[in-house]
Coordinates of C-alpha atoms and ligand atoms in Angstrom, one line a residue:
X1 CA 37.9 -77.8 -20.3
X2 CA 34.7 -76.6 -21.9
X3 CA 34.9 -75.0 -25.6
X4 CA 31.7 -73.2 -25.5
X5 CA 31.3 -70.0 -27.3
X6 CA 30.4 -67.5 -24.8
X7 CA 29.4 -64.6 -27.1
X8 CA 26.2 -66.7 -27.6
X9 CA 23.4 -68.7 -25.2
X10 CA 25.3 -71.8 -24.7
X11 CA 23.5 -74.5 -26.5
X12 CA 23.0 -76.7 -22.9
X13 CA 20.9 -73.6 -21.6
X14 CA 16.8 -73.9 -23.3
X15 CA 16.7 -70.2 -24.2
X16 CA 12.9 -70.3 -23.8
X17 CA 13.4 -71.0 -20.0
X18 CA 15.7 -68.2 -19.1
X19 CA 15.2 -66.3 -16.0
X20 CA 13.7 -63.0 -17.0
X21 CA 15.3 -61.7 -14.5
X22 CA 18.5 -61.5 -12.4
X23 CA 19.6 -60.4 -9.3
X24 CA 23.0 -60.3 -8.1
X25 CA 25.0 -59.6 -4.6
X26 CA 28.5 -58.9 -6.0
X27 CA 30.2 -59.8 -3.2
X28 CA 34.3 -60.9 -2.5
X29 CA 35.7 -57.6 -4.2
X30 CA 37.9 -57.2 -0.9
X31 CA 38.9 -60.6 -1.2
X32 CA 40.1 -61.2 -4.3
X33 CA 42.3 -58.0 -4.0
X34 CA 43.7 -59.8 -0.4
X35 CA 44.3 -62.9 -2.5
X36 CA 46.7 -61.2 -4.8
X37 CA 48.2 -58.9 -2.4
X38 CA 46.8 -55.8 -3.8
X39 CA 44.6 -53.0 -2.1
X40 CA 40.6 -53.9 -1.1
X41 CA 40.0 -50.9 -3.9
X42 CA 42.1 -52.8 -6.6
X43 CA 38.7 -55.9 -6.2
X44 CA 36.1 -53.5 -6.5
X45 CA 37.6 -52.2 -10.0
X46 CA 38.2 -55.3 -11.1
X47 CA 34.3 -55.8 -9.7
X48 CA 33.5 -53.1 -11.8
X49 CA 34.8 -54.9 -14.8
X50 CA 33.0 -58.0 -14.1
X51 CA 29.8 -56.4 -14.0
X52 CA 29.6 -54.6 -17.1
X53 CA 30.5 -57.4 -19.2
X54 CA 27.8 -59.5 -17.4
X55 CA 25.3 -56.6 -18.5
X56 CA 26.5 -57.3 -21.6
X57 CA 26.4 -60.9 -21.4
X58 CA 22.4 -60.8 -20.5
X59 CA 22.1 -58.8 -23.7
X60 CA 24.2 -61.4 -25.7
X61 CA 22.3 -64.1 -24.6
X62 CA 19.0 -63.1 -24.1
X63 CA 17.9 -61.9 -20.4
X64 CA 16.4 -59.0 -20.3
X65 CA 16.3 -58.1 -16.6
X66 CA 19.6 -57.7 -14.4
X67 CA 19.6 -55.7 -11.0
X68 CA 23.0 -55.7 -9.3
X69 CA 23.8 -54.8 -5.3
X70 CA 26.8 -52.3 -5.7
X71 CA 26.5 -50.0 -2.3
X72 CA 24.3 -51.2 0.9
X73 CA 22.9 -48.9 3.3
X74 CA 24.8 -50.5 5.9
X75 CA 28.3 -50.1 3.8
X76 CA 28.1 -46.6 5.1
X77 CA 30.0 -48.2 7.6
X78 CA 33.0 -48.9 6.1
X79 CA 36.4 -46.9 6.1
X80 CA 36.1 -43.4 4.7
X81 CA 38.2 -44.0 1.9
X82 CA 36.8 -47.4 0.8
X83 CA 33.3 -45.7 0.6
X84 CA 35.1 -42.3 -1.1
X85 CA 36.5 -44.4 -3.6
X86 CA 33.3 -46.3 -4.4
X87 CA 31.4 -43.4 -4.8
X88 CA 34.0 -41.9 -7.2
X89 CA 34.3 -45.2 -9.2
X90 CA 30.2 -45.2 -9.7
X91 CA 30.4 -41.4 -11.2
X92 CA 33.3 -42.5 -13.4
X93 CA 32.0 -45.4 -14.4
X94 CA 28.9 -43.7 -15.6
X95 CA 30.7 -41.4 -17.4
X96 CA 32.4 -43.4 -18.9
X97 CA 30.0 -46.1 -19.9
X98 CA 27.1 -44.5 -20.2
X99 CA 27.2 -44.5 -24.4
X100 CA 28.3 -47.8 -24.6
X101 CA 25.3 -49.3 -22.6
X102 CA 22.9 -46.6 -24.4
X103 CA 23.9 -48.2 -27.9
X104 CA 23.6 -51.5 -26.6
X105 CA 20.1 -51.0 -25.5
X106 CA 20.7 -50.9 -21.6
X107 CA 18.2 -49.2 -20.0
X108 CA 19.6 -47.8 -16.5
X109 CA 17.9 -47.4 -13.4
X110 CA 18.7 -46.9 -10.1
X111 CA 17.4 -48.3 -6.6
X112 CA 18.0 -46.7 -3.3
X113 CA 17.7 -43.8 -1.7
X114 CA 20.1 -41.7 -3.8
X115 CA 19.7 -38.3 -1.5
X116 CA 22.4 -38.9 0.7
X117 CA 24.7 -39.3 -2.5
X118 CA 27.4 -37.0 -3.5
X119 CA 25.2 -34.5 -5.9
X120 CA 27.3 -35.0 -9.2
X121 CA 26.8 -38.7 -8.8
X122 CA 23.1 -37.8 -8.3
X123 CA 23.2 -36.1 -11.6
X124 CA 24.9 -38.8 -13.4
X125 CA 22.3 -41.1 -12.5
X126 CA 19.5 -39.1 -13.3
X127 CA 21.1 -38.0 -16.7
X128 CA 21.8 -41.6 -17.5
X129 CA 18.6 -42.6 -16.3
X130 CA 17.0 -40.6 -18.7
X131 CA 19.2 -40.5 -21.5
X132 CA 18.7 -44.6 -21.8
X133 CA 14.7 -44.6 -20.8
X134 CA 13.9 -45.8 -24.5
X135 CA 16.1 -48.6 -24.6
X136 CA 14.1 -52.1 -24.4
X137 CA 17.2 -54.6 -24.5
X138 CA 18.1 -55.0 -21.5
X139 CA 16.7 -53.3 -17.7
X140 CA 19.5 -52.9 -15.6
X141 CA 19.1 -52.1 -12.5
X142 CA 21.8 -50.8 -9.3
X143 CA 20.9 -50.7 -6.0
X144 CA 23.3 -48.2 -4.4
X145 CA 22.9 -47.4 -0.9
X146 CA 19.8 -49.5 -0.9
X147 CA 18.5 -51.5 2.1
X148 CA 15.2 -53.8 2.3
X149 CA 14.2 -52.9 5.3
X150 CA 14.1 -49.1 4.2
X151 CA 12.4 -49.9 0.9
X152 CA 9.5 -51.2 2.6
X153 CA 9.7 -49.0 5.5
X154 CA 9.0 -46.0 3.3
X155 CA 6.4 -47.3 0.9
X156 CA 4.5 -48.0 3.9
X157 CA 5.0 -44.3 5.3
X158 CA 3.4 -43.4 2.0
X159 CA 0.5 -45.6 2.1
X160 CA 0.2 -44.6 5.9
X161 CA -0.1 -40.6 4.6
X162 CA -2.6 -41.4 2.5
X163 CA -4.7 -43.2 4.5
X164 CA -4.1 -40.8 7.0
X165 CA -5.6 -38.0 4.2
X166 CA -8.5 -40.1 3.4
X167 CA -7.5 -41.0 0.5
X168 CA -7.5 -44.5 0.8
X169 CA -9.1 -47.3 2.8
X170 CA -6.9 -49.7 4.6
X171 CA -9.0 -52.1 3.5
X172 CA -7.6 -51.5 -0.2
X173 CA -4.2 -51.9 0.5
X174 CA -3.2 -55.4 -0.7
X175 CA 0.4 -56.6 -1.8
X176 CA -0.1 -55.1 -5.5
X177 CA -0.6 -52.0 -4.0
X178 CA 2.9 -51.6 -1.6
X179 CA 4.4 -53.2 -4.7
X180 CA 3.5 -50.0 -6.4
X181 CA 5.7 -48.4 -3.4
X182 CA 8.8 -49.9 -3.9
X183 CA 11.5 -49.0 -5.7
X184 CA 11.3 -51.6 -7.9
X185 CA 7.3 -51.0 -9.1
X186 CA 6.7 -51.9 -12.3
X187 CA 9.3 -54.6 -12.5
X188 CA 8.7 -58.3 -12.5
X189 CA 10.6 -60.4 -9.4
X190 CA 13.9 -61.8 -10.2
X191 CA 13.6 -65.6 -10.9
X192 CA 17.3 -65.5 -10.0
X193 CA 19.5 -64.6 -7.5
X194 CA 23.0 -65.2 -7.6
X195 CA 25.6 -64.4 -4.8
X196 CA 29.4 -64.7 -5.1
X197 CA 31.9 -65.3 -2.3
X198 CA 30.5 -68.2 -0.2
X199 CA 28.2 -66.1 1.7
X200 CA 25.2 -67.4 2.3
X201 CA 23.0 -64.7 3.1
X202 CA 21.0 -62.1 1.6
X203 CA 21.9 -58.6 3.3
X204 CA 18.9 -56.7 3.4
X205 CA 19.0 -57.3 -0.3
X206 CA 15.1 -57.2 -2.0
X207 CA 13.7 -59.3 0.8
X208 CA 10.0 -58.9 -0.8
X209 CA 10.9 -59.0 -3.9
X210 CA 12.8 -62.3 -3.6
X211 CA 9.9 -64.3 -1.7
X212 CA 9.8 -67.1 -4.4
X213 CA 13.3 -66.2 -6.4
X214 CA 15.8 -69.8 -6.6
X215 CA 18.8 -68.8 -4.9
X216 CA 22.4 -69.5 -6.2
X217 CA 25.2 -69.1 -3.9
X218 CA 29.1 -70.1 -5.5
X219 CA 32.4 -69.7 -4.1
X220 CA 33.8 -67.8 -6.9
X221 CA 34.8 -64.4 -5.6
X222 CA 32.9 -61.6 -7.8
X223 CA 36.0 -60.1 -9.7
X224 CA 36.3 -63.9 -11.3
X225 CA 32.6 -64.2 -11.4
X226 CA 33.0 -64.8 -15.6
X227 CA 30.6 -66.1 -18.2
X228 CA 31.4 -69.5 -17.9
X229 CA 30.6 -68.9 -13.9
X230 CA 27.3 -67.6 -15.3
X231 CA 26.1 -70.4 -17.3
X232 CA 27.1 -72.3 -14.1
X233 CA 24.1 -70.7 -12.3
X234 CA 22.0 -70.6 -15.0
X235 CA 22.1 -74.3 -15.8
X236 CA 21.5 -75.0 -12.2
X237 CA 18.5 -72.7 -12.6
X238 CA 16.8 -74.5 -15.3
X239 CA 17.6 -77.5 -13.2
X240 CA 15.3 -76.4 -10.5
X241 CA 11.5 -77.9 -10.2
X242 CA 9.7 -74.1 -9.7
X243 CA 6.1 -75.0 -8.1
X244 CA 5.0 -71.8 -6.1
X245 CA 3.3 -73.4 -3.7
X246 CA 1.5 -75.7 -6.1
X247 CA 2.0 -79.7 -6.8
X248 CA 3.7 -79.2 -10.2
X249 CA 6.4 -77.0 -12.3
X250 CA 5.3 -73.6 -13.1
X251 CA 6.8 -71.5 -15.4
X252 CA 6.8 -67.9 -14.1
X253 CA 4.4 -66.4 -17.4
X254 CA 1.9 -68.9 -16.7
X255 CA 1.5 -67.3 -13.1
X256 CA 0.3 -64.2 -14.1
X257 CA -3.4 -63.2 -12.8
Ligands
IPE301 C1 31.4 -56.5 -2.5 O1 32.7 -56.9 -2.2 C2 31.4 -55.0 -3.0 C3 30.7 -54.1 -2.1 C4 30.1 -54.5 -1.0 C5 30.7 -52.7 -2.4 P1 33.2 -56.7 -0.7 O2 33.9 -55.3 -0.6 O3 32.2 -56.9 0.3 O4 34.3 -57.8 -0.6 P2 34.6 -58.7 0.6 O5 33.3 -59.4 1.0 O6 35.2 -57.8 1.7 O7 35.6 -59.7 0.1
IPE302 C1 26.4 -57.0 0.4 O1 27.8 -57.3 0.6 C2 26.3 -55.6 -0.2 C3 26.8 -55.5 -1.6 C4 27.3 -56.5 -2.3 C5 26.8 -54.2 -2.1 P1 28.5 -57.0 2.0 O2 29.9 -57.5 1.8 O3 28.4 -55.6 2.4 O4 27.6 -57.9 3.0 P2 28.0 -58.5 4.4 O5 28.5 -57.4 5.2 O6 29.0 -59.5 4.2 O7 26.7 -59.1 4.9
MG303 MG1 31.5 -58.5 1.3

């Protein structure tokens, strides 16, 4: 049994060598309902739970980036009522949470393409979005009916239209520039992504953005993905020798340039 106090850092983690940010695939909702006999739906708001106190958790201890995988392009797919209630549990969740985060200094954002969403979802997320736009705490990030491959499909669309105008040379589009296309611009890589359940695989989950993110995979399904399961991955993270292609550990500031 450990006895560390969870509402801070835990003193094993070196707080100057947290990731700055995390991504998460929050994956084993279904699961974990099987596994107690209860309804697939019964996981993803126990799922639901998990994941705000982990926002909260990154403020608590320090990280300031977290961007989580809650709806995939490809979970279209699933039974109507599975993707009904997962739409219905995002709008109530915002609702209902949306204060809480904005006092805590969340900022909210949203990656995806959010057209095909129910329109007073779509204007949850863009209220939210707004409402918490000051707040430097934390940056969190869901990706809801977001796919990789669609991402990068459309900021190169973009770039194609303007190079079809004129208005830019093919020659000047480098890796900074389709960056500046994603849905992600403007934020710095993960340096951590974590995925519960066992699966080892990303799903079409930020496949540029992860080029040189470590990769933690556990077991734990995501309803029981806790603190202490946290500090787990981040104490494997620290463990890790990060050389980006170079002959010795780099930490990700000294990189810039
Ligand atoms: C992840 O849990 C949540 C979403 C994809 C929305 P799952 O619903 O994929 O749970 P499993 O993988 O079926 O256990
Ligand atoms: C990935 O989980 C998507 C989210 C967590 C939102 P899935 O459960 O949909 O992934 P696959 O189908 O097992 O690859
Ligand atoms: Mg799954």
């Amino acid at each position: 049994m450990n006895t560390f106090d969870y509402t801070i850092c835990p003193p094993d983690l070196d707080p100057t060598r947290l990731p700055r940010h995390v991504a998460v695939i929050m994956d084993g909702n279904g699961r974990w309902a099987r596994r107690q006999g209860f309804p697939r739906i019964a996981g993803h708001r126990q799922g639901a739970h998990t994941l705000k106190d982990l926002v909260r958790c990154c403020k608590d201890w320090g990280i300031p980036a977290l961007t989580a995988y809650a709806f995939s392009t490809e979970n279209w797919h699933r039974p109507l009522e599975e993707v009904d209630f997962l739409l219905v549990l995002f709008e109530r969740l915002l609702r209902q949470e949306l204060a809480a985060m904005d006092r805590e200094g969340v900022r909210l954002s949203f990656i995806g393409d959010l057209s095909p969403l129910p329109s007073s979802l779509q204007q949850e997320m863009t209220h939210a979005v707004q409402a918490t736009a000051h707040n430097q705490v934390v940056h969190f990030s869901v990706a809801v009916n977001y796919g990789s491959r669609a991402e990068i499909t459309h900021a190169c669309r973009q770039i194609a239209q303007q190079v079809q105008q004129g208005q830019l040379r093919p020659e000047a589009v480098d890796e900074q520039m389709l960056e500046q296309y994603l849905y992600t611009a403007g934020t710095p890589d993960p340096d951590l992504l974590i995925r519960s359940s066992g699966e080892l695989r990303l799903s079409n989950y930020l496949l540029w953005q992860l080029a040189y993110t470590e990769f933690y995979f556990t077991d734990v399904l995501w309803p029981d993905f806790d603190r202490a399961a946290f500090h787990q991955a981040l104490w494997h993270y620290q463990e890790r020798d990060r050389r980006f292609g170079t002959l010795k550990h780099q930490e990700p500031e000294s990189r810039a340039g």
